[in-house]
């Protein structure tokens, strides 16, 4: 495996950019190939089998770019597909759920953690399972927020419609006395200010992206796969972006949340893979 090869990162759409942003921040010497499945978003309301099929196709595509490791920057795909694909492909694959669970367990003082995510992630019960393995005393309350992903994909990050929907979803969690809330969908950190305002300053918001980047860094170091300093800078396309639809819309969105301007996004036919 070439240590200077890029890292593959994927999500159903723009949400995984919150993870890519953290990888760029913590590992500036790495190259990244990002794929957003914008033609088939949302994953959160699809079946396990469908999300596994999509994940396999995306990993096959990323392998054509010779990636050295894959980050499933999507909670739904991590919940449904990580266990399957990590056995099928001969390269390191990590998801975001373990990282989010660990940060939450370390952050809670009263042992009451809330998790918000897609219907798929919350319905799978994966956060409860992983958190309970880490600390069986913790109580976990999950709440699916299915309208958050389309709101983010539409760019309605600061909008009265988003406030209204968020208030309704989160009112259920407010009575549970949680002191920590996991943003268990990679789209949700983009709604952080809205969620934080509604939950109040006493609730710690956990963005699993931070811990995921730490886990990735440790994994690459353990396997001697960290890019050599300065190598990535020689690549004029250090960060490459691919989508399955609406490339221009993605480019504008990615530029608004990443530290560097995204010049181009390429559209590919993911069904070929
Ligand atoms: N951003 C993804 C997640 O973390 C998926 C959202 C969706 O496609 O429904 O779950």
mmCIF file of C-alpha atoms and ligand atoms in Angstrom:
data_model
loop_
_atom_site.group_PDB
_atom_site.id
_atom_site.type_symbol
_atom_site.label_atom_id
_atom_site.label_comp_id
_atom_site.label_asym_id
_atom_site.label_seq_id
_atom_site.Cartn_x
_atom_site.Cartn_y
_atom_site.Cartn_z
ATOM 1 C CA UNK A 1 0.000 0.000 0.000
ATOM 2 C CA UNK A 2 1.351 3.427 -0.974
ATOM 3 C CA UNK A 3 1.556 5.682 2.085
ATOM 4 C CA UNK A 4 1.207 8.756 -0.142
ATOM 5 C CA UNK A 5 -2.077 7.515 -1.634
ATOM 6 C CA UNK A 6 -5.252 9.498 -0.834
ATOM 7 C CA UNK A 7 -7.901 8.743 1.777
ATOM 8 C CA UNK A 8 -11.383 7.948 0.448
ATOM 9 C CA UNK A 9 -14.261 9.670 2.252
ATOM 10 C CA UNK A 10 -17.921 9.218 1.391
ATOM 11 C CA UNK A 11 -21.426 10.224 2.398
ATOM 12 C CA UNK A 12 -24.887 10.318 0.877
ATOM 13 C CA UNK A 13 -24.360 14.010 0.066
ATOM 14 C CA UNK A 14 -22.765 17.067 1.620
ATOM 15 C CA UNK A 15 -22.885 15.894 5.256
ATOM 16 C CA UNK A 16 -19.591 14.021 5.089
ATOM 17 C CA UNK A 17 -17.874 17.315 4.291
ATOM 18 C CA UNK A 18 -18.060 18.015 8.034
ATOM 19 C CA UNK A 19 -15.807 14.969 8.495
ATOM 20 C CA UNK A 20 -13.567 15.884 5.543
ATOM 21 C CA UNK A 21 -13.179 19.370 7.066
ATOM 22 C CA UNK A 22 -11.938 17.840 10.323
ATOM 23 C CA UNK A 23 -9.535 15.481 8.514
ATOM 24 C CA UNK A 24 -8.141 18.466 6.574
ATOM 25 C CA UNK A 25 -7.717 20.380 9.853
ATOM 26 C CA UNK A 26 -6.061 17.571 11.804
ATOM 27 C CA UNK A 27 -4.135 15.919 8.952
ATOM 28 C CA UNK A 28 -3.109 18.678 6.532
ATOM 29 C CA UNK A 29 -0.541 16.445 4.833
ATOM 30 C CA UNK A 30 -3.135 13.968 3.545
ATOM 31 C CA UNK A 31 -4.827 13.852 0.153
ATOM 32 C CA UNK A 32 -8.583 13.197 0.046
ATOM 33 C CA UNK A 33 -10.965 11.799 -2.560
ATOM 34 C CA UNK A 34 -14.534 12.657 -1.500
ATOM 35 C CA UNK A 35 -17.661 11.099 -2.948
ATOM 36 C CA UNK A 36 -21.164 12.472 -2.207
ATOM 37 C CA UNK A 37 -24.037 10.320 -3.425
ATOM 38 C CA UNK A 38 -26.200 13.320 -4.290
ATOM 39 C CA UNK A 39 -28.377 11.374 -6.737
ATOM 40 C CA UNK A 40 -29.488 8.890 -4.082
ATOM 41 C CA UNK A 41 -29.582 11.026 -0.900
ATOM 42 C CA UNK A 42 -31.141 10.508 1.655
ATOM 43 C CA UNK A 43 -29.848 7.170 2.918
ATOM 44 C CA UNK A 44 -31.611 7.547 6.251
ATOM 45 C CA UNK A 45 -34.983 6.364 4.981
ATOM 46 C CA UNK A 46 -33.608 3.476 2.890
ATOM 47 C CA UNK A 47 -33.273 -0.190 3.828
ATOM 48 C CA UNK A 48 -30.127 -1.816 5.172
ATOM 49 C CA UNK A 49 -29.680 -3.872 1.968
ATOM 50 C CA UNK A 50 -29.891 -0.783 -0.221
ATOM 51 C CA UNK A 51 -27.390 1.173 1.874
ATOM 52 C CA UNK A 52 -24.982 -1.808 1.837
ATOM 53 C CA UNK A 53 -25.296 -2.014 -1.975
ATOM 54 C CA UNK A 54 -24.638 1.739 -2.330
ATOM 55 C CA UNK A 55 -21.653 1.558 0.038
ATOM 56 C CA UNK A 56 -20.093 -1.337 -1.903
ATOM 57 C CA UNK A 57 -20.445 0.579 -5.180
ATOM 58 C CA UNK A 58 -18.854 3.692 -3.705
ATOM 59 C CA UNK A 59 -15.955 1.736 -2.211
ATOM 60 C CA UNK A 60 -15.369 0.056 -5.598
ATOM 61 C CA UNK A 61 -15.294 3.511 -7.193
ATOM 62 C CA UNK A 62 -12.881 4.873 -4.555
ATOM 63 C CA UNK A 63 -10.606 1.874 -5.111
ATOM 64 C CA UNK A 64 -10.214 2.940 -8.750
ATOM 65 C CA UNK A 65 -8.578 6.070 -7.277
ATOM 66 C CA UNK A 66 -6.133 3.868 -5.334
ATOM 67 C CA UNK A 67 -7.190 5.070 -1.889
ATOM 68 C CA UNK A 68 -5.249 3.652 1.075
ATOM 69 C CA UNK A 69 -8.127 3.808 3.599
ATOM 70 C CA UNK A 70 -11.817 4.636 3.634
ATOM 71 C CA UNK A 71 -13.835 6.760 6.016
ATOM 72 C CA UNK A 72 -17.576 6.162 5.913
ATOM 73 C CA UNK A 73 -18.491 9.758 6.751
ATOM 74 C CA UNK A 74 -22.148 8.883 7.166
ATOM 75 C CA UNK A 75 -23.789 7.532 10.299
ATOM 76 C CA UNK A 76 -26.476 5.646 8.383
ATOM 77 C CA UNK A 77 -23.949 3.842 6.171
ATOM 78 C CA UNK A 78 -21.715 3.243 9.210
ATOM 79 C CA UNK A 79 -24.698 1.738 11.075
ATOM 80 C CA UNK A 80 -25.795 -0.502 8.213
ATOM 81 C CA UNK A 81 -22.736 -1.271 6.125
ATOM 82 C CA UNK A 82 -19.480 -0.945 8.113
ATOM 83 C CA UNK A 83 -19.536 -4.485 9.569
ATOM 84 C CA UNK A 84 -20.145 -5.973 6.115
ATOM 85 C CA UNK A 85 -17.756 -3.942 3.985
ATOM 86 C CA UNK A 86 -14.820 -4.024 6.392
ATOM 87 C CA UNK A 87 -14.768 -7.814 5.931
ATOM 88 C CA UNK A 88 -15.130 -7.635 2.143
ATOM 89 C CA UNK A 89 -12.426 -5.132 1.229
ATOM 90 C CA UNK A 90 -8.715 -5.468 1.884
ATOM 91 C CA UNK A 91 -8.073 -1.958 3.157
ATOM 92 C CA UNK A 92 -8.830 -0.208 6.442
ATOM 93 C CA UNK A 93 -12.415 1.100 6.631
ATOM 94 C CA UNK A 94 -13.682 3.182 9.558
ATOM 95 C CA UNK A 95 -17.061 4.692 10.372
ATOM 96 C CA UNK A 96 -18.161 7.554 12.607
ATOM 97 C CA UNK A 97 -20.277 5.847 15.252
ATOM 98 C CA UNK A 98 -17.636 4.454 17.615
ATOM 99 C CA UNK A 99 -15.949 7.848 17.640
ATOM 100 C CA UNK A 100 -19.199 9.686 18.434
ATOM 101 C CA UNK A 101 -20.159 7.208 21.143
ATOM 102 C CA UNK A 102 -16.756 7.479 22.819
ATOM 103 C CA UNK A 103 -16.791 11.275 22.865
ATOM 104 C CA UNK A 104 -20.286 11.273 24.378
ATOM 105 C CA UNK A 105 -19.418 8.735 27.084
ATOM 106 C CA UNK A 106 -16.393 10.851 28.038
ATOM 107 C CA UNK A 107 -18.449 14.066 28.016
ATOM 108 C CA UNK A 108 -21.496 13.099 30.088
ATOM 109 C CA UNK A 109 -21.578 13.918 33.798
ATOM 110 C CA UNK A 110 -25.093 12.717 34.637
ATOM 111 C CA UNK A 111 -25.046 9.561 32.479
ATOM 112 C CA UNK A 112 -27.921 10.713 30.254
ATOM 113 C CA UNK A 113 -27.044 10.972 26.567
ATOM 114 C CA UNK A 114 -29.319 11.934 23.689
ATOM 115 C CA UNK A 115 -28.654 10.928 20.093
ATOM 116 C CA UNK A 116 -30.251 12.519 17.053
ATOM 117 C CA UNK A 117 -29.899 10.924 13.629
ATOM 118 C CA UNK A 118 -31.713 9.570 10.612
ATOM 119 C CA UNK A 119 -34.508 7.028 10.905
ATOM 120 C CA UNK A 120 -32.021 4.360 9.806
ATOM 121 C CA UNK A 121 -29.395 5.206 12.422
ATOM 122 C CA UNK A 122 -31.839 5.639 15.313
ATOM 123 C CA UNK A 123 -33.925 2.601 14.274
ATOM 124 C CA UNK A 124 -30.797 0.418 14.149
ATOM 125 C CA UNK A 125 -30.159 1.131 17.855
ATOM 126 C CA UNK A 126 -26.437 1.162 17.091
ATOM 127 C CA UNK A 127 -25.534 4.167 19.266
ATOM 128 C CA UNK A 128 -27.307 2.663 22.286
ATOM 129 C CA UNK A 129 -25.518 -0.637 21.709
ATOM 130 C CA UNK A 130 -22.052 0.878 21.325
ATOM 131 C CA UNK A 131 -22.502 3.352 24.220
ATOM 132 C CA UNK A 132 -23.763 0.575 26.517
ATOM 133 C CA UNK A 133 -20.714 -1.538 25.628
ATOM 134 C CA UNK A 134 -18.534 1.390 26.703
ATOM 135 C CA UNK A 135 -20.529 2.147 29.867
ATOM 136 C CA UNK A 136 -23.608 0.053 30.734
ATOM 137 C CA UNK A 137 -24.829 2.635 33.287
ATOM 138 C CA UNK A 138 -25.480 5.327 30.694
ATOM 139 C CA UNK A 139 -29.074 5.968 29.585
ATOM 140 C CA UNK A 140 -29.466 6.719 25.886
ATOM 141 C CA UNK A 141 -32.458 8.426 24.287
ATOM 142 C CA UNK A 142 -32.605 8.471 20.500
ATOM 143 C CA UNK A 143 -34.667 10.741 18.284
ATOM 144 C CA UNK A 144 -34.906 10.535 14.506
ATOM 145 C CA UNK A 145 -34.988 13.926 12.750
ATOM 146 C CA UNK A 146 -35.718 12.955 9.130
ATOM 147 C CA UNK A 147 -36.316 16.492 7.822
ATOM 148 C CA UNK A 148 -32.897 17.769 8.892
ATOM 149 C CA UNK A 149 -31.049 16.204 5.930
ATOM 150 C CA UNK A 150 -33.217 17.779 3.193
ATOM 151 C CA UNK A 151 -33.048 21.125 5.045
ATOM 152 C CA UNK A 152 -29.242 20.970 5.019
ATOM 153 C CA UNK A 153 -29.067 19.745 1.404
ATOM 154 C CA UNK A 154 -31.258 22.747 0.497
ATOM 155 C CA UNK A 155 -28.868 25.077 2.314
ATOM 156 C CA UNK A 156 -31.516 26.205 4.852
ATOM 157 C CA UNK A 157 -28.988 26.301 7.681
ATOM 158 C CA UNK A 158 -30.294 29.493 9.280
ATOM 159 C CA UNK A 159 -33.971 29.724 8.520
ATOM 160 C CA UNK A 160 -37.218 30.054 10.471
ATOM 161 C CA UNK A 161 -38.494 26.815 8.907
ATOM 162 C CA UNK A 162 -35.464 24.973 10.258
ATOM 163 C CA UNK A 163 -35.972 26.557 13.714
ATOM 164 C CA UNK A 164 -39.595 25.446 13.808
ATOM 165 C CA UNK A 165 -38.846 21.855 12.782
ATOM 166 C CA UNK A 166 -35.890 21.612 15.152
ATOM 167 C CA UNK A 167 -38.006 22.871 18.071
ATOM 168 C CA UNK A 168 -40.575 20.153 17.440
ATOM 169 C CA UNK A 169 -38.027 17.343 17.134
ATOM 170 C CA UNK A 170 -35.980 18.410 20.134
ATOM 171 C CA UNK A 171 -38.871 19.123 22.528
ATOM 172 C CA UNK A 172 -39.065 15.395 23.241
ATOM 173 C CA UNK A 173 -35.424 15.290 24.319
ATOM 174 C CA UNK A 174 -35.692 18.367 26.489
ATOM 175 C CA UNK A 175 -37.760 16.500 29.084
ATOM 176 C CA UNK A 176 -35.162 13.713 29.419
ATOM 177 C CA UNK A 177 -32.539 15.748 31.354
ATOM 178 C CA UNK A 178 -29.749 14.776 28.982
ATOM 179 C CA UNK A 179 -26.489 16.672 29.429
ATOM 180 C CA UNK A 180 -24.897 15.450 26.186
ATOM 181 C CA UNK A 181 -26.346 15.242 22.682
ATOM 182 C CA UNK A 182 -24.674 13.356 19.838
ATOM 183 C CA UNK A 183 -25.156 14.916 16.404
ATOM 184 C CA UNK A 184 -25.489 11.391 15.003
ATOM 185 C CA UNK A 185 -25.743 12.341 11.355
ATOM 186 C CA UNK A 186 -22.889 14.027 9.542
ATOM 187 C CA UNK A 187 -25.270 16.628 8.127
ATOM 188 C CA UNK A 188 -26.285 17.853 11.588
ATOM 189 C CA UNK A 189 -23.118 19.740 12.636
ATOM 190 C CA UNK A 190 -24.209 22.236 9.970
ATOM 191 C CA UNK A 191 -27.286 22.885 12.145
ATOM 192 C CA UNK A 192 -25.213 23.094 15.298
ATOM 193 C CA UNK A 193 -26.115 26.664 16.205
ATOM 194 C CA UNK A 194 -29.861 25.995 15.862
ATOM 195 C CA UNK A 195 -29.701 22.750 17.851
ATOM 196 C CA UNK A 196 -27.456 24.348 20.496
ATOM 197 C CA UNK A 197 -29.782 27.322 20.948
ATOM 198 C CA UNK A 198 -32.832 25.086 21.402
ATOM 199 C CA UNK A 199 -31.141 22.591 23.754
ATOM 200 C CA UNK A 200 -29.508 25.346 25.849
ATOM 201 C CA UNK A 201 -25.970 25.937 27.047
ATOM 202 C CA UNK A 202 -26.000 23.110 29.630
ATOM 203 C CA UNK A 203 -26.132 20.425 26.953
ATOM 204 C CA UNK A 204 -22.808 19.457 25.353
ATOM 205 C CA UNK A 205 -23.135 18.838 21.614
ATOM 206 C CA UNK A 206 -20.937 16.043 20.268
ATOM 207 C CA UNK A 207 -19.762 16.130 16.667
ATOM 208 C CA UNK A 208 -18.305 12.652 15.932
ATOM 209 C CA UNK A 209 -16.146 14.113 13.133
ATOM 210 C CA UNK A 210 -13.504 15.332 15.570
ATOM 211 C CA UNK A 211 -12.899 11.926 17.169
ATOM 212 C CA UNK A 212 -13.170 10.165 13.788
ATOM 213 C CA UNK A 213 -10.218 12.184 12.477
ATOM 214 C CA UNK A 214 -8.237 11.268 15.612
ATOM 215 C CA UNK A 215 -9.082 7.578 15.083
ATOM 216 C CA UNK A 216 -8.061 7.800 11.426
ATOM 217 C CA UNK A 217 -4.768 9.450 12.290
ATOM 218 C CA UNK A 218 -3.959 6.727 14.829
ATOM 219 C CA UNK A 219 -4.927 3.988 12.378
ATOM 220 C CA UNK A 220 -2.700 5.346 9.622
ATOM 221 C CA UNK A 221 0.201 5.773 12.056
ATOM 222 C CA UNK A 222 -0.216 2.200 13.325
ATOM 223 C CA UNK A 223 -0.035 0.864 9.737
ATOM 224 C CA UNK A 224 2.719 3.218 8.656
ATOM 225 C CA UNK A 225 0.395 4.806 6.149
ATOM 226 C CA UNK A 226 0.706 8.525 6.965
ATOM 227 C CA UNK A 227 1.554 10.634 3.921
ATOM 228 C CA UNK A 228 5.118 11.949 3.909
ATOM 229 C CA UNK A 229 5.181 15.657 4.772
ATOM 230 C CA UNK A 230 5.135 17.866 1.699
ATOM 231 C CA UNK A 231 4.143 15.058 -0.722
ATOM 232 C CA UNK A 232 0.462 15.970 -0.935
ATOM 233 C CA UNK A 233 1.309 19.600 -1.688
ATOM 234 C CA UNK A 234 2.898 18.481 -4.958
ATOM 235 C CA UNK A 235 -0.483 17.203 -6.119
ATOM 236 C CA UNK A 236 -2.449 20.007 -7.834
ATOM 237 C CA UNK A 237 -5.573 18.032 -6.984
ATOM 238 C CA UNK A 238 -4.854 17.326 -3.346
ATOM 239 C CA UNK A 239 -8.594 17.284 -2.611
ATOM 240 C CA UNK A 240 -10.852 15.789 -5.267
ATOM 241 C CA UNK A 241 -14.643 15.777 -5.208
ATOM 242 C CA UNK A 242 -17.028 13.443 -7.000
ATOM 243 C CA UNK A 243 -20.807 13.214 -6.864
ATOM 244 C CA UNK A 244 -23.556 11.202 -8.542
ATOM 245 C CA UNK A 245 -25.601 14.339 -9.433
ATOM 246 C CA UNK A 246 -25.742 18.154 -9.271
ATOM 247 C CA UNK A 247 -22.015 18.819 -9.306
ATOM 248 C CA UNK A 248 -22.255 22.613 -9.416
ATOM 249 C CA UNK A 249 -24.574 22.831 -6.439
ATOM 250 C CA UNK A 250 -22.168 20.597 -4.514
ATOM 251 C CA UNK A 251 -19.166 22.768 -5.458
ATOM 252 C CA UNK A 252 -20.849 25.899 -4.084
ATOM 253 C CA UNK A 253 -21.847 24.140 -0.865
ATOM 254 C CA UNK A 254 -18.428 22.562 -0.342
ATOM 255 C CA UNK A 255 -16.715 25.909 -0.843
ATOM 256 C CA UNK A 256 -18.931 27.429 1.835
ATOM 257 C CA UNK A 257 -17.873 24.946 4.491
ATOM 258 C CA UNK A 258 -14.321 23.864 3.642
ATOM 259 C CA UNK A 259 -11.250 25.999 4.391
ATOM 260 C CA UNK A 260 -10.255 26.136 0.699
ATOM 261 C CA UNK A 261 -12.219 26.974 -2.404
ATOM 262 C CA UNK A 262 -13.448 23.887 -4.260
ATOM 263 C CA UNK A 263 -12.767 24.533 -7.927
ATOM 264 C CA UNK A 264 -14.410 21.513 -9.472
ATOM 265 C CA UNK A 265 -16.681 18.586 -8.682
ATOM 266 C CA UNK A 266 -16.948 15.726 -11.153
ATOM 267 C CA UNK A 267 -20.147 13.838 -11.735
ATOM 268 C CA UNK A 268 -19.848 10.080 -12.204
ATOM 269 C CA UNK A 269 -22.288 7.241 -12.887
ATOM 270 C CA UNK A 270 -22.039 5.324 -9.606
ATOM 271 C CA UNK A 271 -24.339 2.542 -10.865
ATOM 272 C CA UNK A 272 -21.462 1.377 -13.114
ATOM 273 C CA UNK A 273 -19.431 0.267 -10.101
HETATM 274 N N1 LIG B 1 -25.241 12.208 6.550
HETATM 275 C C1 LIG B 1 -25.734 10.901 6.665
HETATM 276 C C2 LIG B 1 -25.690 10.338 8.061
HETATM 277 O O1 LIG B 1 -24.762 10.664 8.759
HETATM 278 C C3 LIG B 1 -26.903 10.471 5.876
HETATM 279 C C4 LIG B 1 -28.063 11.327 5.812
HETATM 280 C C5 LIG B 1 -29.033 10.742 4.847
HETATM 281 O O2 LIG B 1 -28.624 10.534 3.706
HETATM 282 O O3 LIG B 1 -30.162 10.418 5.218
HETATM 283 O O4 LIG B 1 -26.516 9.565 8.470
#
